[in-house]
Amino acid sequence: MATDPTSPPQSDGQSEATSKRSRTTTRLRTLTLRTVDQPRPAVYVDPATGRASGPMREKFHSYLGVVAREKVPIIHNNWKDVPETLKEIVWNDILAKFDIAEATKVKTKVMSTVATRWRQFKSTLTSKFVFAKTEGQQTQDVVTKYGLDPEAWKQFEETRLTPNWEGIRKRAQSIQKHNDCPHVLSRGGYDLLEKKLLDQKRKRIQEEALLSENPASVDEPPSPIKRHVKWKVARTRAVGNMTSDSAQEIADKIVSSPICCNVHMFKYFVMKMTARCVFLCHLFCVGLLRRAGNAGFVCTPWSARHTEHCHWTT
């Protein structure tokens, strides 16, 4: 007796329908599979800020995240617990892929960025997989997606489910609630935003030059993007509204008074200069008191107003 062909289980179809398509992991195989005879891409890292510059700066920052995710195990509690020998392996791996100018001077900054990427990766694992809320995130295989060791992932998950870590998570969430003006920037940050705004500004200048038949203005570089413009764009959603009521209130003040930022900067400058002037006047009065033997001269506290700071008693 023939049997009817078995139909595929409905659970598979439901999981495919409900699963959310997520961003795949960054591998940068063009760098990891580079042969020895190929030249290393050159990058320059600012010793003060740790930011890279050059045509390969974006791949450099992305690779720091790749090496932090693939080389450093997630079972360590913090970056200080990572062995120094492993940190040297990570640093040598970065040097093997990139030609960093004056590498010894910027090693601390580069490894600090690697530590930040490693902590961000652990935070992503905690929020999207350990404490996942949607079914799509819960059905994702984190071990397969990131190539993690199953035993290491199990140990990591157990540490995140302890009462001690739950208290740390609650404190972090309470701190995050005070951020009433969140931004919607991508992982490129303000650097990528400024690049996009400059490109838009340059394109607008070219269009205006063609309409005005003044080709000389095309060669002029666009003026820098003001800080309050970048702040406002960073908190504007794709549909046009702001990320919060507080951000909308600040944006309205910027629109109603375009020079408000300059006014605040001027007030701050005057305040700092006044305090410095009062302090110098106080030192000058102390010198007069020592020379005159405290006769006929009174110096009020240096925190008083500059106009009322020093006066003769006679």
Tab-separated table of C-alpha atoms in Angstrom:
chain	number	residue	atom	x	y	z
A	1	MET	CA	0.000	0.000	0.000
A	2	ALA	CA	1.464	3.292	-1.117
A	3	THR	CA	1.765	6.049	1.379
A	4	ASP	CA	1.184	9.700	0.654
A	5	PRO	CA	4.307	11.835	0.394
A	6	THR	CA	4.990	13.649	3.573
A	7	SER	CA	4.523	17.385	3.408
A	8	PRO	CA	7.170	19.704	4.853
A	9	PRO	CA	6.498	20.809	8.413
A	10	GLN	CA	4.681	24.116	8.739
A	11	SER	CA	7.066	25.316	11.430
A	12	ASP	CA	9.846	25.758	8.848
A	13	GLY	CA	7.672	27.964	6.685
A	14	GLN	CA	6.568	30.006	9.659
A	15	SER	CA	10.152	30.498	10.839
A	16	GLU	CA	11.195	31.679	7.368
A	17	ALA	CA	8.315	34.123	7.259
A	18	THR	CA	8.922	35.506	10.700
A	19	SER	CA	12.721	35.525	10.565
A	20	LYS	CA	14.184	38.955	10.050
A	21	ARG	CA	16.929	39.451	7.514
A	22	SER	CA	19.899	40.870	9.359
A	23	ARG	CA	23.222	42.320	8.326
A	24	THR	CA	25.884	39.687	7.679
A	25	THR	CA	29.201	39.735	9.475
A	26	THR	CA	32.134	41.660	8.026
A	27	ARG	CA	34.944	39.345	6.942
A	28	LEU	CA	37.143	41.454	4.595
A	29	ARG	CA	38.398	38.406	2.743
A	30	THR	CA	40.309	40.638	0.303
A	31	LEU	CA	42.638	41.488	3.188
A	32	THR	CA	42.755	38.160	4.971
A	33	LEU	CA	43.476	36.275	1.734
A	34	ARG	CA	46.160	38.701	0.529
A	35	THR	CA	49.323	36.994	-0.653
A	36	VAL	CA	52.751	37.820	0.714
A	37	ASP	CA	54.010	39.446	-2.478
A	38	GLN	CA	51.114	41.932	-2.576
A	39	PRO	CA	51.859	45.343	-1.008
A	40	ARG	CA	50.145	46.270	2.228
A	41	PRO	CA	47.670	49.157	2.026
A	42	ALA	CA	49.091	52.252	3.708
A	43	VAL	CA	47.177	54.161	6.381
A	44	TYR	CA	48.052	57.061	8.642
A	45	VAL	CA	46.754	57.078	12.215
A	46	ASP	CA	46.562	60.324	14.159
A	47	PRO	CA	48.551	59.826	17.405
A	48	ALA	CA	46.200	62.176	19.287
A	49	THR	CA	42.777	60.886	18.208
A	50	GLY	CA	43.538	57.409	16.889
A	51	ARG	CA	41.598	58.070	13.678
A	52	ALA	CA	42.963	56.754	10.431
A	53	SER	CA	43.185	58.751	7.216
A	54	GLY	CA	43.772	57.809	3.621
A	55	PRO	CA	41.904	55.827	0.960
A	56	MET	CA	41.923	52.660	3.116
A	57	ARG	CA	40.782	54.243	6.380
A	58	GLU	CA	37.291	52.685	6.262
A	59	LYS	CA	38.626	49.179	5.645
A	60	PHE	CA	41.200	49.737	8.375
A	61	HIS	CA	38.561	50.570	10.983
A	62	SER	CA	36.408	47.677	9.789
A	63	TYR	CA	39.313	45.275	10.071
A	64	LEU	CA	39.918	46.319	13.662
A	65	GLY	CA	36.433	45.049	14.415
A	66	VAL	CA	37.073	41.831	12.497
A	67	VAL	CA	40.311	41.059	14.323
A	68	ALA	CA	38.723	41.882	17.692
A	69	ARG	CA	35.840	39.521	16.990
A	70	GLU	CA	37.862	36.637	15.570
A	71	LYS	CA	41.086	36.774	17.600
A	72	VAL	CA	39.985	37.695	21.137
A	73	PRO	CA	37.734	35.194	22.966
A	74	ILE	CA	34.537	36.503	24.523
A	75	ILE	CA	35.023	34.564	27.759
A	76	HIS	CA	37.296	37.255	29.221
A	77	ASN	CA	35.478	39.595	31.595
A	78	ASN	CA	37.272	42.750	30.454
A	79	TRP	CA	40.157	43.877	28.275
A	80	LYS	CA	42.607	43.809	31.185
A	81	ASP	CA	42.071	40.063	31.531
A	82	VAL	CA	43.168	39.453	27.938
A	83	PRO	CA	46.763	38.077	27.998
A	84	GLU	CA	49.466	40.385	26.719
A	85	THR	CA	50.731	37.641	24.417
A	86	LEU	CA	47.334	37.559	22.702
A	87	LYS	CA	47.339	41.347	22.360
A	88	GLU	CA	50.739	41.136	20.662
A	89	ILE	CA	49.357	38.538	18.255
A	90	VAL	CA	46.488	40.887	17.408
A	91	TRP	CA	48.880	43.811	16.889
A	92	ASN	CA	51.182	41.774	14.652
A	93	ASP	CA	48.169	40.626	12.647
A	94	ILE	CA	47.164	44.259	12.052
A	95	LEU	CA	50.707	45.147	10.974
A	96	ALA	CA	50.698	42.199	8.573
A	97	LYS	CA	47.615	43.573	6.824
A	98	PHE	CA	48.311	47.340	6.887
A	99	ASP	CA	51.364	49.536	6.500
A	100	ILE	CA	50.889	51.952	9.412
A	101	ALA	CA	53.122	55.021	9.438
A	102	GLU	CA	55.049	55.326	12.715
A	103	ALA	CA	53.336	52.235	14.069
A	104	THR	CA	55.085	52.245	17.453
A	105	LYS	CA	53.733	55.722	18.273
A	106	VAL	CA	50.114	54.834	17.528
A	107	LYS	CA	50.070	51.286	18.895
A	108	THR	CA	48.288	52.317	22.094
A	109	LYS	CA	45.559	54.173	20.191
A	110	VAL	CA	45.017	51.351	17.713
A	111	MET	CA	44.801	48.690	20.417
A	112	SER	CA	42.417	50.929	22.364
A	113	THR	CA	40.143	50.935	19.309
A	114	VAL	CA	40.395	47.140	19.127
A	115	ALA	CA	39.342	46.939	22.791
A	116	THR	CA	36.359	49.202	22.074
A	117	ARG	CA	35.275	47.043	19.117
A	118	TRP	CA	35.610	43.926	21.282
A	119	ARG	CA	33.406	45.393	24.009
A	120	GLN	CA	30.853	46.493	21.413
A	121	PHE	CA	30.768	42.968	19.992
A	122	LYS	CA	30.096	41.490	23.420
A	123	SER	CA	27.384	44.088	23.986
A	124	THR	CA	25.770	43.094	20.686
A	125	LEU	CA	25.823	39.432	21.659
A	126	THR	CA	24.260	40.258	25.007
A	127	SER	CA	21.434	42.449	23.714
A	128	LYS	CA	20.543	40.628	20.486
A	129	PHE	CA	21.052	37.012	21.456
A	130	VAL	CA	21.164	36.532	25.214
A	131	PHE	CA	18.312	38.926	25.975
A	132	ALA	CA	16.606	38.622	22.584
A	133	LYS	CA	12.874	39.383	22.576
A	134	THR	CA	11.703	38.732	19.013
A	135	GLU	CA	11.391	35.220	17.621
A	136	GLY	CA	13.527	36.076	14.618
A	137	GLN	CA	16.474	36.951	16.818
A	138	GLN	CA	15.965	33.969	19.078
A	139	THR	CA	16.068	31.455	16.196
A	140	GLN	CA	19.364	32.797	14.806
A	141	ASP	CA	22.348	30.526	15.322
A	142	VAL	CA	24.924	32.856	16.836
A	143	VAL	CA	27.615	30.167	16.812
A	144	THR	CA	27.304	29.706	13.055
A	145	LYS	CA	26.861	33.372	12.275
A	146	TYR	CA	29.992	34.571	14.069
A	147	GLY	CA	31.999	31.345	14.086
A	148	LEU	CA	32.107	31.131	17.877
A	149	ASP	CA	33.242	28.205	19.941
A	150	PRO	CA	30.093	26.485	21.311
A	151	GLU	CA	31.637	26.003	24.747
A	152	ALA	CA	32.783	29.630	24.884
A	153	TRP	CA	29.323	30.844	23.865
A	154	LYS	CA	27.665	28.692	26.516
A	155	GLN	CA	30.012	30.052	29.175
A	156	PHE	CA	29.428	33.616	27.985
A	157	GLU	CA	25.663	33.165	28.048
A	158	GLU	CA	25.765	31.803	31.586
A	159	THR	CA	27.708	34.825	32.837
A	160	ARG	CA	25.080	37.163	31.357
A	161	LEU	CA	22.216	35.413	33.156
A	162	THR	CA	23.601	35.845	36.668
A	163	PRO	CA	21.952	38.255	39.154
A	164	ASN	CA	25.152	40.310	39.289
A	165	TRP	CA	25.089	40.977	35.554
A	166	GLU	CA	21.371	41.702	35.674
A	167	GLY	CA	22.101	44.500	38.133
A	168	ILE	CA	24.818	45.885	35.853
A	169	ARG	CA	22.385	45.793	32.930
A	170	LYS	CA	19.687	47.604	34.900
A	171	ARG	CA	22.118	50.384	35.860
A	172	ALA	CA	23.229	50.789	32.253
A	173	GLN	CA	19.615	51.001	31.095
A	174	SER	CA	18.829	53.642	33.713
A	175	ILE	CA	21.776	55.724	32.503
A	176	GLN	CA	20.673	55.338	28.887
A	177	LYS	CA	17.217	56.716	29.746
A	178	HIS	CA	18.807	60.117	30.436
A	179	ASN	CA	19.814	60.367	26.773
A	180	ASP	CA	16.803	62.365	25.605
A	181	CYS	CA	18.382	63.323	22.237
A	182	PRO	CA	19.502	60.050	20.599
A	183	HIS	CA	21.045	60.171	17.133
A	184	VAL	CA	20.429	57.951	14.113
A	185	LEU	CA	23.981	57.885	12.783
A	186	SER	CA	25.404	54.769	11.198
A	187	ARG	CA	28.644	53.178	12.330
A	188	GLY	CA	30.448	55.761	10.199
A	189	GLY	CA	29.567	58.400	12.797
A	190	TYR	CA	29.937	62.133	12.297
A	191	ASP	CA	32.861	61.652	9.893
A	192	LEU	CA	30.666	59.903	7.353
A	193	LEU	CA	27.851	62.392	7.933
A	194	GLU	CA	30.161	65.337	7.302
A	195	LYS	CA	31.441	63.701	4.114
A	196	LYS	CA	27.886	63.259	2.832
A	197	LEU	CA	26.931	66.834	3.692
A	198	LEU	CA	30.043	68.172	1.949
A	199	ASP	CA	29.244	66.120	-1.146
A	200	GLN	CA	25.701	67.493	-1.187
A	201	LYS	CA	27.008	71.015	-0.726
A	202	ARG	CA	29.556	70.572	-3.514
A	203	LYS	CA	26.871	69.218	-5.850
A	204	ARG	CA	24.585	72.145	-5.052
A	205	ILE	CA	27.397	74.604	-5.791
A	206	GLN	CA	27.986	72.957	-9.156
A	207	GLU	CA	24.299	73.167	-10.063
A	208	GLU	CA	24.129	76.829	-9.055
A	209	ALA	CA	27.276	77.561	-11.069
A	210	LEU	CA	25.732	76.029	-14.185
A	211	LEU	CA	22.578	78.102	-13.771
A	212	SER	CA	24.495	81.312	-13.161
A	213	GLU	CA	27.008	80.593	-15.941
A	214	ASN	CA	29.890	81.189	-13.533
A	215	PRO	CA	32.232	78.201	-13.846
A	216	ALA	CA	34.865	79.849	-11.642
A	217	SER	CA	32.823	79.144	-8.478
A	218	VAL	CA	32.910	75.384	-9.127
A	219	ASP	CA	36.599	75.150	-8.273
A	220	GLU	CA	36.104	76.834	-4.892
A	221	PRO	CA	35.963	74.307	-2.019
A	222	PRO	CA	32.749	74.293	0.021
A	223	SER	CA	32.762	75.889	3.438
A	224	PRO	CA	32.937	73.538	6.474
A	225	ILE	CA	29.695	72.171	7.871
A	226	LYS	CA	28.667	73.934	11.067
A	227	ARG	CA	28.357	71.893	14.228
A	228	HIS	CA	24.718	72.717	14.911
A	229	VAL	CA	23.814	71.607	11.360
A	230	LYS	CA	25.491	68.229	11.881
A	231	TRP	CA	23.809	67.885	15.277
A	232	LYS	CA	20.377	68.481	13.776
A	233	VAL	CA	20.856	66.172	10.770
A	234	ALA	CA	22.191	63.410	13.036
A	235	ARG	CA	18.890	63.425	14.943
A	236	THR	CA	16.533	63.619	11.984
A	237	ARG	CA	14.842	60.401	10.895
A	238	ALA	CA	14.360	59.376	7.267
A	239	VAL	CA	10.699	60.460	7.384
A	240	GLY	CA	11.723	63.966	8.463
A	241	ASN	CA	10.811	64.078	12.147
A	242	MET	CA	13.246	64.292	15.059
A	243	THR	CA	14.169	61.379	17.291
A	244	SER	CA	12.600	62.907	20.438
A	245	ASP	CA	10.651	65.904	21.695
A	246	SER	CA	13.766	67.324	23.333
A	247	ALA	CA	15.657	67.130	20.054
A	248	GLN	CA	12.743	68.828	18.275
A	249	GLU	CA	12.706	71.636	20.846
A	250	ILE	CA	16.422	72.278	20.397
A	251	ALA	CA	16.086	72.106	16.611
A	252	ASP	CA	13.286	74.695	16.713
A	253	LYS	CA	15.520	77.047	18.686
A	254	ILE	CA	18.272	76.606	16.116
A	255	VAL	CA	15.862	77.381	13.255
A	256	SER	CA	14.292	80.364	15.002
A	257	SER	CA	17.680	81.855	15.846
A	258	PRO	CA	20.406	80.762	13.386
A	259	ILE	CA	23.053	82.785	15.250
A	260	CYS	CA	22.159	81.385	18.666
A	261	CYS	CA	25.166	79.064	18.625
A	262	ASN	CA	27.491	81.985	17.925
A	263	VAL	CA	25.843	83.990	20.704
A	264	HIS	CA	26.323	81.170	23.205
A	265	MET	CA	29.944	80.796	22.140
A	266	PHE	CA	30.476	84.551	22.572
A	267	LYS	CA	28.896	84.495	26.048
A	268	TYR	CA	31.072	81.561	27.035
A	269	PHE	CA	34.167	83.385	25.751
A	270	VAL	CA	33.258	86.555	27.674
A	271	MET	CA	32.625	84.554	30.837
A	272	LYS	CA	35.990	82.801	30.624
A	273	MET	CA	37.836	86.027	29.828
A	274	THR	CA	36.090	87.857	32.671
A	275	ALA	CA	37.064	85.182	35.164
A	276	ARG	CA	40.659	85.284	33.959
A	277	CYS	CA	40.720	89.090	34.084
A	278	VAL	CA	39.321	89.100	37.628
A	279	PHE	CA	41.923	86.581	38.739
A	280	LEU	CA	44.758	88.634	37.228
A	281	CYS	CA	43.339	91.761	38.864
A	282	HIS	CA	43.351	89.944	42.195
A	283	LEU	CA	47.030	89.076	41.757
A	284	PHE	CA	47.731	92.710	40.859
A	285	CYS	CA	45.943	93.894	44.023
A	286	VAL	CA	47.915	91.475	46.173
A	287	GLY	CA	51.112	92.972	44.756
A	288	LEU	CA	49.921	96.511	45.552
A	289	LEU	CA	49.005	95.489	49.091
A	290	ARG	CA	52.453	94.061	49.685
A	291	ARG	CA	54.151	97.188	48.330
A	292	ALA	CA	51.872	99.725	50.082
A	293	GLY	CA	51.827	97.847	53.383
A	294	ASN	CA	48.011	97.467	53.266
A	295	ALA	CA	47.552	101.210	53.631
A	296	GLY	CA	44.554	102.827	52.028
A	297	PHE	CA	43.732	99.956	49.693
A	298	VAL	CA	41.071	97.265	49.908
A	299	CYS	CA	40.810	94.220	47.661
A	300	THR	CA	37.484	92.396	47.657
A	301	PRO	CA	37.331	88.625	46.988
A	302	TRP	CA	38.459	87.758	43.460
A	303	SER	CA	35.140	86.073	42.674
A	304	ALA	CA	33.307	89.407	42.771
A	305	ARG	CA	32.448	91.361	39.678
A	306	HIS	CA	35.301	92.964	37.829
A	307	THR	CA	33.842	96.467	38.150
A	308	GLU	CA	33.548	96.109	41.921
A	309	HIS	CA	36.721	94.153	42.438
A	310	CYS	CA	39.227	96.798	43.481
A	311	HIS	CA	38.558	100.257	44.926
A	312	TRP	CA	40.363	102.839	47.024
A	313	THR	CA	38.990	103.545	50.509
A	314	THR	CA	39.852	107.232	50.367
